[in-house]
Amino acid sequence: MKSFGIRVPASSANIGPGFDSMGLALNLYLTLKVSPSDKWEITQHSPNLPEQTDYDNHYIIQVARSVAANWNQELPACSITIESEIPLARGLGSSASAIVAGIELADQACNLNLTQEQKLEIGTEIEGHPDNVAPALVGGFIISTVVNDDVDWASLQDPDLEVILYIPGSDLKTEEARSVLPENYTREHAASASAISNVLIASLAAGDYSLAGKMMEQDVFHEPYRASMIPNYHDIRREAKQQGAYGTVISGAGPTMMSFVPKDKGQMIVAHFQEFLPDYQVVLLQADHTGSSIISNF
Ligand code: HSE
């Protein structure tokens, strides 16, 4: 085995009404540098990573080992340095990025030659839904679903806009944010939720970002149930709209919020929010178009 690197982007899932289905890869990265070694060694360089450096309990290694075991292989000992720009448990797909990194690690270290479809199916099975795993793997704006155990996906041409994240200091566990959602929806509710999502996709594809922003803010699958768990939910939506954002939603299961904004307004809106929400990290990002990648020379 030669040394190699793995780079996996963050992602923002749901985009409002695309619950468990839509996600956009973003230019914040989880990076692993992997070298062959006669014993396991993990070095972490980021406050965004859990303190766990015991390889037996490290999530990325656990994923890689179980993928290798499913192909009747054993993951060889490695020396791995991990860095992450993706805040943990903030709704930016950190666990999906870790899962994708684990799959890539097993694929490279054990020469599994997994296809992208296999990686997506393994990742989706581990995560439970494909909305973060798919963009983390493929890059760009991905709309995905699981039908009869197949993960089907399509990519939407990148919207021509900028993305602002409002990242609070506190975290929110996805299980907790999922526990407040209803078990069932009435037919009327489901039809309306699906129609709003359909119009969102059509308006993004048509480049009608004002209509897309309106639809982003009309979700009835999850946002109304989660709003009270998200700090400053209403204030951020109102203030962003006043500053010219198209639409503002909960990023994934939160607590980060995310706006789509016109290309010439991003810097100005970020500067405004840095004063309005001094305790937040407010950042201007771009879509990632590469998805996860293997770096042979690092
Ligand atoms: N679609 C997921 C949710 C994203 O909203 O719960 C977080 O895993």
Tab-separated table of C-alpha atoms and ligand atoms in Angstrom:
chain	number	residue	atom	x	y	z
A	1	MET	CA	0.000	0.000	0.000
A	2	LYS	CA	1.317	3.452	-0.948
A	3	SER	CA	0.554	6.593	1.059
A	4	PHE	CA	-2.507	8.495	-0.088
A	5	GLY	CA	-4.873	11.272	0.962
A	6	ILE	CA	-8.673	11.367	1.165
A	7	ARG	CA	-10.626	14.623	0.948
A	8	VAL	CA	-14.388	14.745	1.576
A	9	PRO	CA	-16.552	17.897	1.469
A	10	ALA	CA	-19.159	19.058	3.979
A	11	SER	CA	-22.769	19.198	2.850
A	12	SER	CA	-25.984	20.992	3.666
A	13	ALA	CA	-28.999	18.677	3.491
A	14	ASN	CA	-32.745	19.257	3.042
A	15	ILE	CA	-32.527	22.815	1.557
A	16	GLY	CA	-35.924	23.325	3.207
A	17	PRO	CA	-38.543	20.995	1.700
A	18	GLY	CA	-36.122	18.392	0.295
A	19	PHE	CA	-36.197	16.459	3.567
A	20	ASP	CA	-33.843	13.434	3.512
A	21	SER	CA	-33.413	13.944	-0.236
A	22	MET	CA	-31.646	17.158	-1.314
A	23	GLY	CA	-28.122	18.169	-0.434
A	24	LEU	CA	-25.418	20.550	-1.612
A	25	ALA	CA	-21.692	19.813	-1.202
A	26	LEU	CA	-19.792	22.758	0.294
A	27	ASN	CA	-16.155	23.808	0.221
A	28	LEU	CA	-15.265	22.822	3.798
A	29	TYR	CA	-13.282	19.589	3.972
A	30	LEU	CA	-12.423	16.545	6.051
A	31	THR	CA	-8.912	15.432	5.041
A	32	LEU	CA	-7.060	12.212	5.875
A	33	LYS	CA	-3.407	11.500	5.126
A	34	VAL	CA	-2.872	7.747	5.218
A	35	SER	CA	0.458	5.901	5.285
A	36	PRO	CA	1.223	2.206	5.712
A	37	SER	CA	2.498	1.366	9.186
A	38	ASP	CA	3.249	-1.667	11.355
A	39	LYS	CA	0.955	-0.309	14.068
A	40	TRP	CA	-2.141	1.892	14.202
A	41	GLU	CA	-1.512	5.576	14.777
A	42	ILE	CA	-4.035	8.427	14.562
A	43	THR	CA	-3.101	12.086	14.807
A	44	GLN	CA	-5.800	14.750	14.746
A	45	HIS	CA	-5.260	18.439	14.109
A	46	SER	CA	-8.543	20.208	14.535
A	47	PRO	CA	-10.953	21.427	17.190
A	48	ASN	CA	-13.698	20.173	14.840
A	49	LEU	CA	-12.823	16.533	15.514
A	50	PRO	CA	-13.930	14.399	18.461
A	51	GLU	CA	-11.110	13.804	20.931
A	52	GLN	CA	-11.140	10.101	20.090
A	53	THR	CA	-7.681	9.028	18.874
A	54	ASP	CA	-8.020	5.414	20.041
A	55	TYR	CA	-8.249	3.681	16.677
A	56	ASP	CA	-10.525	0.881	17.929
A	57	ASN	CA	-13.258	3.374	18.793
A	58	HIS	CA	-12.637	5.854	16.011
A	59	TYR	CA	-15.747	6.210	13.847
A	60	ILE	CA	-13.896	6.473	10.512
A	61	ILE	CA	-11.869	3.343	11.310
A	62	GLN	CA	-14.976	1.465	12.482
A	63	VAL	CA	-16.701	2.246	9.171
A	64	ALA	CA	-13.601	1.257	7.175
A	65	ARG	CA	-13.229	-2.016	9.094
A	66	SER	CA	-16.846	-3.009	8.638
A	67	VAL	CA	-16.696	-2.231	4.895
A	68	ALA	CA	-13.491	-4.288	4.584
A	69	ALA	CA	-15.063	-7.146	6.603
A	70	ASN	CA	-18.082	-7.195	4.261
A	71	TRP	CA	-15.611	-7.869	1.440
A	72	ASN	CA	-13.861	-10.526	3.569
A	73	GLN	CA	-10.769	-8.399	4.064
A	74	GLU	CA	-8.966	-6.989	7.068
A	75	LEU	CA	-8.049	-3.325	7.178
A	76	PRO	CA	-4.236	-3.122	7.424
A	77	ALA	CA	-2.644	-0.988	10.152
A	78	CYS	CA	-2.181	2.609	9.010
A	79	SER	CA	-0.780	5.856	10.301
A	80	ILE	CA	-3.483	8.481	9.700
A	81	THR	CA	-3.450	12.233	10.170
A	82	ILE	CA	-6.922	13.766	10.193
A	83	GLU	CA	-7.848	17.409	9.747
A	84	SER	CA	-11.344	18.851	9.521
A	85	GLU	CA	-12.871	22.204	8.613
A	86	ILE	CA	-16.389	20.794	9.177
A	87	PRO	CA	-17.952	21.743	12.515
A	88	LEU	CA	-19.256	18.675	14.391
A	89	ALA	CA	-22.964	18.117	15.048
A	90	ARG	CA	-23.938	21.467	13.500
A	91	GLY	CA	-25.958	20.228	10.507
A	92	LEU	CA	-23.112	20.255	7.981
A	93	GLY	CA	-22.908	16.545	7.290
A	94	SER	CA	-19.856	15.829	9.470
A	95	SER	CA	-20.988	12.255	10.120
A	96	ALA	CA	-21.721	11.593	6.430
A	97	SER	CA	-18.262	12.958	5.534
A	98	ALA	CA	-16.715	10.630	8.133
A	99	ILE	CA	-18.676	7.681	6.698
A	100	VAL	CA	-17.548	8.499	3.151
A	101	ALA	CA	-13.943	8.844	4.394
A	102	GLY	CA	-14.199	5.405	6.052
A	103	ILE	CA	-15.536	3.838	2.846
A	104	GLU	CA	-12.758	5.454	0.785
A	105	LEU	CA	-10.169	4.290	3.338
A	106	ALA	CA	-11.322	0.663	3.089
A	107	ASP	CA	-11.555	0.915	-0.698
A	108	GLN	CA	-7.980	2.189	-1.051
A	109	ALA	CA	-6.267	0.224	1.728
A	110	CYS	CA	-7.871	-3.109	0.730
A	111	ASN	CA	-8.030	-2.503	-3.074
A	112	LEU	CA	-11.770	-3.154	-3.131
A	113	ASN	CA	-12.357	-1.172	-6.360
A	114	LEU	CA	-15.815	-0.123	-5.206
A	115	THR	CA	-17.936	1.733	-7.731
A	116	GLN	CA	-19.486	5.077	-6.854
A	117	GLU	CA	-22.903	3.374	-6.703
A	118	GLN	CA	-21.607	0.809	-4.214
A	119	LYS	CA	-20.037	3.525	-2.075
A	120	LEU	CA	-23.313	5.452	-2.122
A	121	GLU	CA	-25.347	2.401	-1.148
A	122	ILE	CA	-22.987	1.479	1.706
A	123	GLY	CA	-22.923	5.072	2.981
A	124	THR	CA	-26.689	5.421	2.762
A	125	GLU	CA	-27.234	2.193	4.639
A	126	ILE	CA	-24.965	3.384	7.450
A	127	GLU	CA	-26.404	6.925	7.606
A	128	GLY	CA	-30.050	5.924	7.011
A	129	HIS	CA	-30.704	8.503	4.260
A	130	PRO	CA	-28.662	9.673	1.266
A	131	ASP	CA	-29.062	13.468	1.441
A	132	ASN	CA	-25.606	14.172	2.930
A	133	VAL	CA	-23.754	11.059	1.772
A	134	ALA	CA	-24.625	11.624	-1.927
A	135	PRO	CA	-23.245	15.180	-2.264
A	136	ALA	CA	-20.247	14.319	-0.025
A	137	LEU	CA	-19.410	11.516	-2.450
A	138	VAL	CA	-20.393	13.045	-5.790
A	139	GLY	CA	-20.104	16.823	-5.190
A	140	GLY	CA	-22.560	19.506	-6.314
A	141	PHE	CA	-26.310	19.705	-5.745
A	142	ILE	CA	-27.692	16.168	-5.495
A	143	ILE	CA	-31.290	15.018	-5.212
A	144	SER	CA	-31.555	11.416	-4.092
A	145	THR	CA	-33.920	8.771	-2.820
A	146	VAL	CA	-33.963	5.098	-1.861
A	147	VAL	CA	-36.277	2.863	-3.910
A	148	ASN	CA	-36.293	-0.893	-3.241
A	149	ASP	CA	-32.821	-0.692	-1.662
A	150	ASP	CA	-31.376	1.164	-4.673
A	151	VAL	CA	-30.121	4.699	-4.123
A	152	ASP	CA	-31.294	6.745	-7.106
A	153	TRP	CA	-29.964	10.232	-7.609
A	154	ALA	CA	-29.768	13.099	-10.042
A	155	SER	CA	-27.621	16.162	-9.958
A	156	LEU	CA	-29.006	19.618	-10.469
A	157	GLN	CA	-26.835	22.152	-12.223
A	158	ASP	CA	-25.295	24.311	-9.555
A	159	PRO	CA	-27.422	27.308	-8.748
A	160	ASP	CA	-25.648	30.538	-9.681
A	161	LEU	CA	-25.634	32.001	-6.187
A	162	GLU	CA	-23.679	32.116	-2.943
A	163	VAL	CA	-24.252	30.247	0.278
A	164	ILE	CA	-24.103	31.743	3.763
A	165	LEU	CA	-23.925	29.588	6.875
A	166	TYR	CA	-24.900	30.862	10.314
A	167	ILE	CA	-23.145	28.462	12.718
A	168	PRO	CA	-24.017	28.803	16.407
A	169	GLY	CA	-21.673	27.769	19.234
A	170	SER	CA	-24.032	25.039	20.446
A	171	ASP	CA	-24.558	21.650	18.829
A	172	LEU	CA	-27.712	19.605	18.185
A	173	LYS	CA	-27.731	15.844	17.765
A	174	THR	CA	-29.552	14.622	14.670
A	175	GLU	CA	-31.460	11.962	16.683
A	176	GLU	CA	-32.819	14.678	18.945
A	177	ALA	CA	-33.853	16.840	15.968
A	178	ARG	CA	-35.517	13.809	14.318
A	179	SER	CA	-37.355	12.821	17.497
A	180	VAL	CA	-39.646	15.874	17.296
A	181	LEU	CA	-40.928	15.010	13.804
A	182	PRO	CA	-44.373	13.426	13.332
A	183	GLU	CA	-44.565	9.697	12.628
A	184	ASN	CA	-47.267	10.284	9.995
A	185	TYR	CA	-48.584	13.059	7.780
A	186	THR	CA	-52.083	13.331	6.348
A	187	ARG	CA	-52.505	12.949	2.587
A	188	GLU	CA	-53.231	16.671	2.266
A	189	HIS	CA	-50.105	17.571	4.250
A	190	ALA	CA	-47.878	15.151	2.301
A	191	ALA	CA	-49.233	16.313	-1.062
A	192	SER	CA	-48.593	19.926	-0.158
A	193	ALA	CA	-45.087	19.181	1.178
A	194	SER	CA	-44.200	17.279	-1.975
A	195	ALA	CA	-45.636	19.985	-4.256
A	196	ILE	CA	-43.563	22.674	-2.524
A	197	SER	CA	-40.452	20.543	-3.016
A	198	ASN	CA	-41.312	19.999	-6.685
A	199	VAL	CA	-41.665	23.739	-7.292
A	200	LEU	CA	-38.349	24.329	-5.502
A	201	ILE	CA	-36.517	21.953	-7.847
A	202	ALA	CA	-38.231	23.331	-10.952
A	203	SER	CA	-37.487	26.934	-9.986
A	204	LEU	CA	-33.822	26.158	-9.225
A	205	ALA	CA	-33.519	24.391	-12.581
A	206	ALA	CA	-35.110	27.416	-14.287
A	207	GLY	CA	-32.843	29.852	-12.435
A	208	ASP	CA	-35.827	31.562	-10.792
A	209	TYR	CA	-34.126	32.079	-7.434
A	210	SER	CA	-36.796	34.356	-5.968
A	211	LEU	CA	-39.375	31.603	-6.373
A	212	ALA	CA	-36.849	29.012	-5.135
A	213	GLY	CA	-36.227	31.118	-2.017
A	214	LYS	CA	-39.959	31.369	-1.389
A	215	MET	CA	-40.334	27.576	-1.642
A	216	MET	CA	-37.278	26.963	0.572
A	217	GLU	CA	-39.079	28.818	3.343
A	218	GLN	CA	-42.379	26.942	2.919
A	219	ASP	CA	-41.233	23.513	4.106
A	220	VAL	CA	-43.846	21.534	6.044
A	221	PHE	CA	-41.923	18.243	6.426
A	222	HIS	CA	-39.566	19.224	9.237
A	223	GLU	CA	-38.845	22.936	9.773
A	224	PRO	CA	-42.062	23.835	11.639
A	225	TYR	CA	-41.340	21.061	14.183
A	226	ARG	CA	-37.680	21.922	14.598
A	227	ALA	CA	-37.840	25.728	14.603
A	228	SER	CA	-38.019	26.015	18.390
A	229	MET	CA	-34.809	23.932	18.743
A	230	ILE	CA	-32.849	26.248	16.437
A	231	PRO	CA	-31.404	29.353	18.112
A	232	ASN	CA	-32.559	32.614	16.470
A	233	TYR	CA	-34.495	30.724	13.763
A	234	HIS	CA	-37.063	33.455	13.080
A	235	ASP	CA	-34.628	36.344	13.533
A	236	ILE	CA	-32.122	34.866	11.061
A	237	ARG	CA	-34.806	34.223	8.427
A	238	ARG	CA	-36.300	37.690	8.785
A	239	GLU	CA	-32.981	39.554	8.870
A	240	ALA	CA	-31.522	37.587	5.929
A	241	LYS	CA	-34.607	38.322	3.819
A	242	GLN	CA	-34.346	42.027	4.671
A	243	GLN	CA	-30.693	41.974	3.579
A	244	GLY	CA	-31.597	40.473	0.193
A	245	ALA	CA	-31.229	36.689	0.710
A	246	TYR	CA	-33.411	34.540	-1.544
A	247	GLY	CA	-34.256	32.026	1.164
A	248	THR	CA	-33.006	30.761	4.522
A	249	VAL	CA	-33.412	27.245	5.911
A	250	ILE	CA	-32.155	24.909	8.618
A	251	SER	CA	-28.983	23.224	7.339
A	252	GLY	CA	-29.632	19.482	7.694
A	253	ALA	CA	-31.042	18.827	11.144
A	254	GLY	CA	-29.552	22.116	12.442
A	255	PRO	CA	-28.656	24.076	14.455
A	256	THR	CA	-26.761	25.852	11.634
A	257	MET	CA	-28.935	27.852	9.247
A	258	MET	CA	-28.162	28.413	5.590
A	259	SER	CA	-29.140	31.121	3.080
A	260	PHE	CA	-28.977	31.213	-0.685
A	261	VAL	CA	-28.037	34.782	-1.622
A	262	PRO	CA	-27.386	36.676	-4.896
A	263	LYS	CA	-23.743	36.540	-5.978
A	264	ASP	CA	-22.994	40.218	-5.385
A	265	LYS	CA	-24.592	40.347	-1.922
A	266	GLY	CA	-22.777	37.599	0.013
A	267	GLN	CA	-19.974	39.693	1.564
A	268	MET	CA	-22.345	42.459	2.585
A	269	ILE	CA	-24.813	40.058	4.242
A	270	VAL	CA	-22.010	38.245	6.069
A	271	ALA	CA	-20.649	41.571	7.390
A	272	HIS	CA	-24.147	42.521	8.572
A	273	PHE	CA	-24.643	39.220	10.396
A	274	GLN	CA	-21.217	39.343	12.034
A	275	GLU	CA	-22.569	42.389	13.897
A	276	PHE	CA	-26.118	41.052	14.285
A	277	LEU	CA	-24.969	37.644	15.629
A	278	PRO	CA	-21.537	38.260	17.178
A	279	ASP	CA	-21.519	34.822	18.868
A	280	TYR	CA	-21.976	33.000	15.564
A	281	GLN	CA	-19.527	31.954	12.901
A	282	VAL	CA	-21.074	33.494	9.784
A	283	VAL	CA	-19.312	32.286	6.643
A	284	LEU	CA	-19.651	32.685	2.904
A	285	LEU	CA	-19.127	29.430	1.017
A	286	GLN	CA	-19.213	28.006	-2.483
A	287	ALA	CA	-20.482	24.679	-3.756
A	288	ASP	CA	-17.926	21.885	-4.011
A	289	HIS	CA	-18.038	20.192	-7.420
A	290	THR	CA	-15.569	17.395	-6.845
A	291	GLY	CA	-17.049	15.300	-4.052
A	292	SER	CA	-14.752	12.914	-2.264
A	293	SER	CA	-11.372	12.455	-3.870
A	294	ILE	CA	-8.193	10.435	-3.448
A	295	ILE	CA	-4.971	12.416	-3.499
A	296	SER	CA	-1.974	10.375	-4.539
A	297	ASN	CA	0.662	13.023	-3.787
A	298	PHE	CA	0.282	15.068	-0.642
B	1	HSE	N1	-32.209	14.873	6.459
B	1	HSE	C1	-31.587	14.725	7.745
B	1	HSE	C2	-32.480	15.355	8.794
B	1	HSE	C3	-30.247	15.408	7.723
B	1	HSE	O1	-32.982	16.438	8.528
B	1	HSE	O2	-32.688	14.768	9.847
B	1	HSE	C4	-29.436	15.155	8.946
B	1	HSE	O3	-28.958	13.858	8.989
